[in-house]
Coordinates of C-alpha atoms in Angstrom, one line a residue:
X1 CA -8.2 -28.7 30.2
X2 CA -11.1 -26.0 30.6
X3 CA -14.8 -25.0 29.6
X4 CA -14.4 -22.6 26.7
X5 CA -17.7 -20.7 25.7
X6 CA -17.8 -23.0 22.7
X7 CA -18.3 -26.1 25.3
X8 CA -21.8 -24.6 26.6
X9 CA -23.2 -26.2 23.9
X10 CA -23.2 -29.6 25.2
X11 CA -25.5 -30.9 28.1
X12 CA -23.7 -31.4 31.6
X13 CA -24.1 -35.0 31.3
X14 CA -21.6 -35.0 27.7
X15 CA -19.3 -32.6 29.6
X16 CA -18.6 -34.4 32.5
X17 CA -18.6 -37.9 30.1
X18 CA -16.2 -36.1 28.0
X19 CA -13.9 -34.2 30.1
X20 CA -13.6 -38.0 32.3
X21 CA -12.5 -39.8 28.8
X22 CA -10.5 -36.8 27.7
X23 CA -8.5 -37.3 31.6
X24 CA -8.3 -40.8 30.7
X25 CA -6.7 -40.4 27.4
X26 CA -4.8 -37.2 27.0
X27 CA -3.6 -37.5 30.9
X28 CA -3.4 -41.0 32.0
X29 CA -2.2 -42.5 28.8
X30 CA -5.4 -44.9 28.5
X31 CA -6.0 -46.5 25.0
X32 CA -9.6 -45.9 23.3
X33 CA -10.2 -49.4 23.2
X34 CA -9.4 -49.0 27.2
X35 CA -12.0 -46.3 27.6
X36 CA -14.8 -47.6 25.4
X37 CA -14.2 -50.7 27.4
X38 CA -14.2 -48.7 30.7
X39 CA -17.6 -46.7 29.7
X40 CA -19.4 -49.4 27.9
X41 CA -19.6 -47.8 24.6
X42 CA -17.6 -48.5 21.4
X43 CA -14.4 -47.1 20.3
X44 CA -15.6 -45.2 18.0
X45 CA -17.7 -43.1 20.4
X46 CA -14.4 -42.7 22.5
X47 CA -12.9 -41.0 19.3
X48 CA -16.0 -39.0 18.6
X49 CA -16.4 -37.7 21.9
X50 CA -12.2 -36.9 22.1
X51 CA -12.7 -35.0 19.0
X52 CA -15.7 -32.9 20.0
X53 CA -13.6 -32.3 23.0
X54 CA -11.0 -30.4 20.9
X55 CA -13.8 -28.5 18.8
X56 CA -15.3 -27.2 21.5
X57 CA -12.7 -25.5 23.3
X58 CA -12.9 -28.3 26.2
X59 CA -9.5 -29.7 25.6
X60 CA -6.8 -27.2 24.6
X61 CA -3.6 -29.4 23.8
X62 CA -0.2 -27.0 23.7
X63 CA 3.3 -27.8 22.0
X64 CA 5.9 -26.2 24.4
X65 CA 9.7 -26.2 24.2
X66 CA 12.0 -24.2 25.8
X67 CA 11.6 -20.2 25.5
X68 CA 15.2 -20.2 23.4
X69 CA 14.1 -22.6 20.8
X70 CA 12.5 -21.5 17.7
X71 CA 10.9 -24.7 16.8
X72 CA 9.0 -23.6 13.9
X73 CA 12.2 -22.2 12.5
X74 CA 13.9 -24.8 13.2
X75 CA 11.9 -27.7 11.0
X76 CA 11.3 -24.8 8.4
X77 CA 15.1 -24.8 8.3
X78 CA 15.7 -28.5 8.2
X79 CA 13.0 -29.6 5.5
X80 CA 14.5 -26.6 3.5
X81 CA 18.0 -27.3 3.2
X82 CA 17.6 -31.2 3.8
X83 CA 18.9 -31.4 7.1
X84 CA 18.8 -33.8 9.4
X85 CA 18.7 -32.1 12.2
X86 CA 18.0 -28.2 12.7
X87 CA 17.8 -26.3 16.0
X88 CA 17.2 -22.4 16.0
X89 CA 17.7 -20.8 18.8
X90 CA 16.5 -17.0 20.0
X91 CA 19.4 -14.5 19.3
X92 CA 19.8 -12.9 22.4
X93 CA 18.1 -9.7 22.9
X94 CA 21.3 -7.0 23.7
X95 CA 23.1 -8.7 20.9
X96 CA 25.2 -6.3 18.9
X97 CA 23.0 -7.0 15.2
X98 CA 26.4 -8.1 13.5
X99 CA 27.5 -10.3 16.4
X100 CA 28.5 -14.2 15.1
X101 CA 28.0 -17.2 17.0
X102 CA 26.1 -15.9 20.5
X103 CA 27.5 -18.1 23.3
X104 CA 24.0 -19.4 23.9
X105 CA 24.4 -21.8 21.0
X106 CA 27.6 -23.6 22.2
X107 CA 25.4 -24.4 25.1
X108 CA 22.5 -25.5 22.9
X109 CA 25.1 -27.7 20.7
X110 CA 26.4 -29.6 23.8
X111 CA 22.7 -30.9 24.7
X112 CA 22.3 -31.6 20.7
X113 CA 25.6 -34.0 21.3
X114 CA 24.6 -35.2 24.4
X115 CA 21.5 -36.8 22.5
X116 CA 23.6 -37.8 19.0
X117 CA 26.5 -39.4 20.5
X118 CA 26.2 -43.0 21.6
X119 CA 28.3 -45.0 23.6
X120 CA 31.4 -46.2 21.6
X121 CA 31.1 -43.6 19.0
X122 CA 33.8 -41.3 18.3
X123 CA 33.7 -38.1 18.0
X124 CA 35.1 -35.1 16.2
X125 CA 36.1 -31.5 17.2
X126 CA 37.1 -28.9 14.6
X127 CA 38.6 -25.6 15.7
X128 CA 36.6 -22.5 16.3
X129 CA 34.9 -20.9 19.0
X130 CA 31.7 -22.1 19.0
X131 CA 32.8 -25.6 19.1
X132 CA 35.0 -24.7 22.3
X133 CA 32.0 -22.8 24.0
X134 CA 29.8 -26.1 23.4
X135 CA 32.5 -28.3 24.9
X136 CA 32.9 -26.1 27.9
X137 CA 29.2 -26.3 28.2
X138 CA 29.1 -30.1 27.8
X139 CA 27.7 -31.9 31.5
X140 CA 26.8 -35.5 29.7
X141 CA 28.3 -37.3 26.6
X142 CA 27.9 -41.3 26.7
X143 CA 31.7 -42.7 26.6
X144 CA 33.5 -42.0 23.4
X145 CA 36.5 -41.0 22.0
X146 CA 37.4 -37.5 21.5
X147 CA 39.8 -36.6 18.5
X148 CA 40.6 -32.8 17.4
X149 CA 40.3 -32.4 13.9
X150 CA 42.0 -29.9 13.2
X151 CA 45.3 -28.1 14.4
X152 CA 44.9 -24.8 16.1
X153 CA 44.9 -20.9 15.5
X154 CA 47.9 -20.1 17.3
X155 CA 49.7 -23.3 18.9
X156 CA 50.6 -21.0 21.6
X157 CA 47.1 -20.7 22.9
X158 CA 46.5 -24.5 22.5
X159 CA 45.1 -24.8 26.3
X160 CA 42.7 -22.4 25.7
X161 CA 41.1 -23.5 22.4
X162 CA 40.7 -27.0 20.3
X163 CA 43.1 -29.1 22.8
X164 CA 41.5 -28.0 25.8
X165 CA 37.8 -28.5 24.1
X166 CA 39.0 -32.3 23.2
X167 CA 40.5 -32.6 26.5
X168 CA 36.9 -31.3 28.3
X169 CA 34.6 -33.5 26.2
X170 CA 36.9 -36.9 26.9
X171 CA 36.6 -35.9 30.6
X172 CA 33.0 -35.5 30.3
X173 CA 32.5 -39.0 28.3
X174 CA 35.2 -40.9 30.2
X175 CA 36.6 -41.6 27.0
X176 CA 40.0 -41.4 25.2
X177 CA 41.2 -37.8 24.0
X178 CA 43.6 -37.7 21.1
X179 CA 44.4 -33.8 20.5
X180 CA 46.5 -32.3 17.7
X181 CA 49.6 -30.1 18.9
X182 CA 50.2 -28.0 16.0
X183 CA 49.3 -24.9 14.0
X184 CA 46.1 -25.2 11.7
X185 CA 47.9 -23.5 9.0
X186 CA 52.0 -23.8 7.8
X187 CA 53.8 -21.8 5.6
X188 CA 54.4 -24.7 3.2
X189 CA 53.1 -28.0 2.0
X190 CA 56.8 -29.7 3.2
X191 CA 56.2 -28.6 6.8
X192 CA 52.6 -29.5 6.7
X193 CA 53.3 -33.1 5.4
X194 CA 56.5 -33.4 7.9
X195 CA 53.6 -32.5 11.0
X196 CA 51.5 -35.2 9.5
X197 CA 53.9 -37.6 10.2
X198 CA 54.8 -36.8 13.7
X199 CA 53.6 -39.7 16.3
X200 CA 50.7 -38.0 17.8
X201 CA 49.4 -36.0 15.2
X202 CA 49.4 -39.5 12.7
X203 CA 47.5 -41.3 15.2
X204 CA 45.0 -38.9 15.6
X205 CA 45.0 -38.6 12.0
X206 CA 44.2 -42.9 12.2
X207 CA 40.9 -41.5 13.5
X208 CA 39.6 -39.3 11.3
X209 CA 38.0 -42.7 9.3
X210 CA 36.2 -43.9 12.6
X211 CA 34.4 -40.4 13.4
X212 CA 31.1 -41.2 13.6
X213 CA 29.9 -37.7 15.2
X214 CA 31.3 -34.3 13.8
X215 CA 31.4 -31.0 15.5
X216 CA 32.6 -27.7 13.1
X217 CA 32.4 -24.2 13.0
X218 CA 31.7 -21.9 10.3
X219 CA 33.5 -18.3 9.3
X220 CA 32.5 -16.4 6.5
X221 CA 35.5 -14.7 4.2
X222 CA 36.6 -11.8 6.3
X223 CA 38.9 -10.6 8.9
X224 CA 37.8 -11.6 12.6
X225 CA 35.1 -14.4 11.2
X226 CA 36.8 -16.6 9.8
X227 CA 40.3 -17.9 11.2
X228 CA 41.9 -19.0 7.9
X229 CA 41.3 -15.3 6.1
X230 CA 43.0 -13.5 9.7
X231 CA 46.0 -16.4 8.9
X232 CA 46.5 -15.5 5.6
X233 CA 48.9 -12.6 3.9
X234 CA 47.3 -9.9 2.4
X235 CA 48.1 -11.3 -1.3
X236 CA 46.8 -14.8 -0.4
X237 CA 43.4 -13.4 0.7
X238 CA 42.9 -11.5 -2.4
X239 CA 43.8 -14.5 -4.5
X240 CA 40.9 -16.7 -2.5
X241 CA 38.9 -13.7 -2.7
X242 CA 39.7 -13.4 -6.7
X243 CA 38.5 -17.5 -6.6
X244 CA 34.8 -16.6 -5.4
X245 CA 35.7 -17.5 -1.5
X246 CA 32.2 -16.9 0.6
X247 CA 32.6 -19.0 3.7
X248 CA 35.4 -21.4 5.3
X249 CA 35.1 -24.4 7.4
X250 CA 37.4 -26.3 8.7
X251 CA 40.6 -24.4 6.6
X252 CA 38.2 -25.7 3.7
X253 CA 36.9 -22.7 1.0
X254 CA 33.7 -22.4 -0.7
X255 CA 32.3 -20.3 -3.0
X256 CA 28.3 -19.0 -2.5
X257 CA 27.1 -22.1 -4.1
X258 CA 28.7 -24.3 -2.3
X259 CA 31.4 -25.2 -4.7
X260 CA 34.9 -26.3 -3.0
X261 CA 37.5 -23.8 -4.2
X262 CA 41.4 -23.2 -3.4
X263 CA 41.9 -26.5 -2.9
X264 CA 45.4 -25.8 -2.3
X265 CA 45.6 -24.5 0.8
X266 CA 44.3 -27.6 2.4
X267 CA 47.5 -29.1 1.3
X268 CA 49.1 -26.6 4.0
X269 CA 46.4 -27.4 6.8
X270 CA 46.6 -30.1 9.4
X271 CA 42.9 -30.9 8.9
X272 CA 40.5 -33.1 8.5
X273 CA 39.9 -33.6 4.5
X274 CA 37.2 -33.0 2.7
X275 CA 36.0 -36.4 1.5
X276 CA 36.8 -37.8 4.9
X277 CA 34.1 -34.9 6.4
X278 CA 31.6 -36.0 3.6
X279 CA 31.7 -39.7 4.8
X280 CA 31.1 -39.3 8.5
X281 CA 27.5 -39.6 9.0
X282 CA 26.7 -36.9 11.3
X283 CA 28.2 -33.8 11.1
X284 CA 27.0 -30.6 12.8
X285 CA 28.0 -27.0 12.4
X286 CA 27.6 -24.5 14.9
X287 CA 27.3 -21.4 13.4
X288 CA 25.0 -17.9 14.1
X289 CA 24.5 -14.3 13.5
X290 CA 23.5 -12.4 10.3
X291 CA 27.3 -11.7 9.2
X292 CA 28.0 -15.4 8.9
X293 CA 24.5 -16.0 7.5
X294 CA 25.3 -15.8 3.2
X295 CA 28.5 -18.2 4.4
X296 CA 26.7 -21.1 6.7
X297 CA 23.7 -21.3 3.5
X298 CA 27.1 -21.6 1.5
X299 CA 28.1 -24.7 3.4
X300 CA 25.0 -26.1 3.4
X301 CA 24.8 -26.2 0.0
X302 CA 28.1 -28.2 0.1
X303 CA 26.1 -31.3 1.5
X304 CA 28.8 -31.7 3.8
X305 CA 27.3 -30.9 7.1
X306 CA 24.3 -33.1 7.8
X307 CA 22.7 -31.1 11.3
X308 CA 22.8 -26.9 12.0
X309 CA 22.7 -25.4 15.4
X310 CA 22.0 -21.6 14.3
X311 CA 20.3 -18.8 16.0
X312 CA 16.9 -16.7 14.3
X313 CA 19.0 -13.9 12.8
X314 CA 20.9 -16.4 10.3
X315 CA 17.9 -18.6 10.4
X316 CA 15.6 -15.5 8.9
X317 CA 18.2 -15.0 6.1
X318 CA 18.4 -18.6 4.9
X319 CA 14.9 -18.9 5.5
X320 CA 14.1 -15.6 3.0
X321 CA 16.5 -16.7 0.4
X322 CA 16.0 -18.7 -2.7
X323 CA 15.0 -22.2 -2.5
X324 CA 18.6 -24.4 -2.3
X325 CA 18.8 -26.3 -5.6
X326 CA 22.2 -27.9 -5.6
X327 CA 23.1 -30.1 -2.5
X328 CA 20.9 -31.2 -0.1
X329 CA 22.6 -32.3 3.8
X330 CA 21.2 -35.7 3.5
X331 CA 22.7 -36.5 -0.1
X332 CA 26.3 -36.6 0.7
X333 CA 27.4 -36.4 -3.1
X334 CA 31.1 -34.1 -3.5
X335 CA 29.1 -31.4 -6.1
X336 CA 32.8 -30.8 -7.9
X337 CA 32.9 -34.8 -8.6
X338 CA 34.7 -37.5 -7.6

């Protein structure tokens, strides 16, 4: 609260009346009705006084969130693309201009979870490194179970990626973890189908129906953003390429609309399929940084992630682009059909 030039204009006697109601209301919580009550003058007169109070300069009333968040961006970027939730967060200052997914969002992610997950949900980790940066940043999660959904980049390296992520959130919760202990992507759809029936890969698979909370990443089609495209042979990339591929997520392709394409690769994945993604209700994909921009406005137009934790350099992009017409977040409809 201060005097601002503007407040000269009342007499002493309205200040001190209307700095006393404006303590009352805008700091103690009081009601009008309490006030007027308090003053002896209607309610009405409480409201007239509280607005002249922000008129005149003698109430200034800031909206403050943390220096990292963007929240302007961030509602601009949920009522655009029909999200239900949208956080932006500052790309960091000695970030290379090209960099994807700054670390600072994995840590922004795991408060986003800590405030979406309930107790007795289950929830869902996909592979890529932002999801693995936000589980190592996770401090709170109410108890849940924690099921990978998806295998891994190289099995080889399965402590250090999508098993240990899983692992690290069911410790947090003090729930169940049910990881996956096999590559994301086989040579074949034999071996893939043979994996798929191994014990502890089907019974994490017997939980892909009960997610409730979903955590993915994002890569647009080219080599070191996108874990699928660095899998692939050189002849398979051009093929996808040849098929309109723009972004990947979850060993899932899409074209720049948001179209599902090359659906036959997910027949070599251990993943979680599409239509099982589409009907968990909260999805959120981590994803940042102007080279993965063009490929995380593909997915969103896919309708199949409901929530984005991005930072301002993809947020600008989606945000200057045209207006998304095809598939809103929050109408979960498969745009290729049933």
């Amino acid at each position: 609260m201060s005097t601002g030039r503007s407040a000269t204009r009342m007499g002493p006697a309205e200040l001190v009346q209307a700095a006393a109601m404006a303590r009352r209301f805008y700091l103690e919580g009081k009601s009008k009705i309490q006030i007027a009550e308090e003053f002896g003058v209607s309610r009405f007169k409480v409201a007239r006084v509280l607005e002249t109070a922000l008129e005149r300069d003698l109430v200034r009333i800031e909206i403050r969130v943390p220096a990292e968040l963007d929240a302007e961006r961030s509602d601009a970027l949920r009522a655009r693309y029909g999200l239900r939730h949208a956080v932006v967060v500052e790309s960091p200052a000695d970030a290379e201009a090209d960099t994807p997914d700054p670390e600072n969002l994995g840590e922004v992610a795991a408060d986003l979870l800590g405030e979406l997950v309930t107790e007795g949900d289950v929830l869902g980790l996909a592979w890529g490194r932002s999801t693995i940066h936000m589980a190592a940043a996770l401090h709170r999660l109410p108890p849940c179970t924690v099921v990978q959904l998806t295998g891994v980049y190289d099995a080889g390296t399965a402590e250090r990626g999508s098993v240990e992520a899983v692992r690290r959130a069911a410790a947090v919760s003090g729930g169940e973890a049910h990881p996956i202990y096999a590559p994301m992507l086989l040579p074949d759809t034999a071996t893939a189908d043979a994996l798929r029936g191994q014990t502890g890969i089907a019974r994490a698979f017997e939980y892909f129906d009960k997610v409730t909370v979903a955590c993915v990443s994002i890569g647009s089609w080219e080599a070191g953003i996108s874990t699928v495209y660095d899998m692939l042979t050189e002849e398979e990339r051009a093929h996808y390429e040849s098929l309109g591929a723009a972004a990947e997520m979850s060993a899932h392709l899409f074209d720049a609309e948001g179209r599902r394409i090359g659906r036959d690769l997910g027949e070599r994945c251990i993943t979680v399929e599409a239509d099982r993604l589409r009907r968990i209700p909260e999805v959120v994909a981590i994803a940042g940084g102007r080279r993965k921009a063009e490929a995380i406005g593909a997915v969103l137009r896919s309708g199949l992630v409901t929530s984005l934790v991005t930072d301002t350099a993809a947020a600008d992009y989606l945000l200057a682009g045209t207006t998304p017409a095809a598939h809103p977040a929050l109408d979960r409809a498969d745009p290729d059909g049933p």
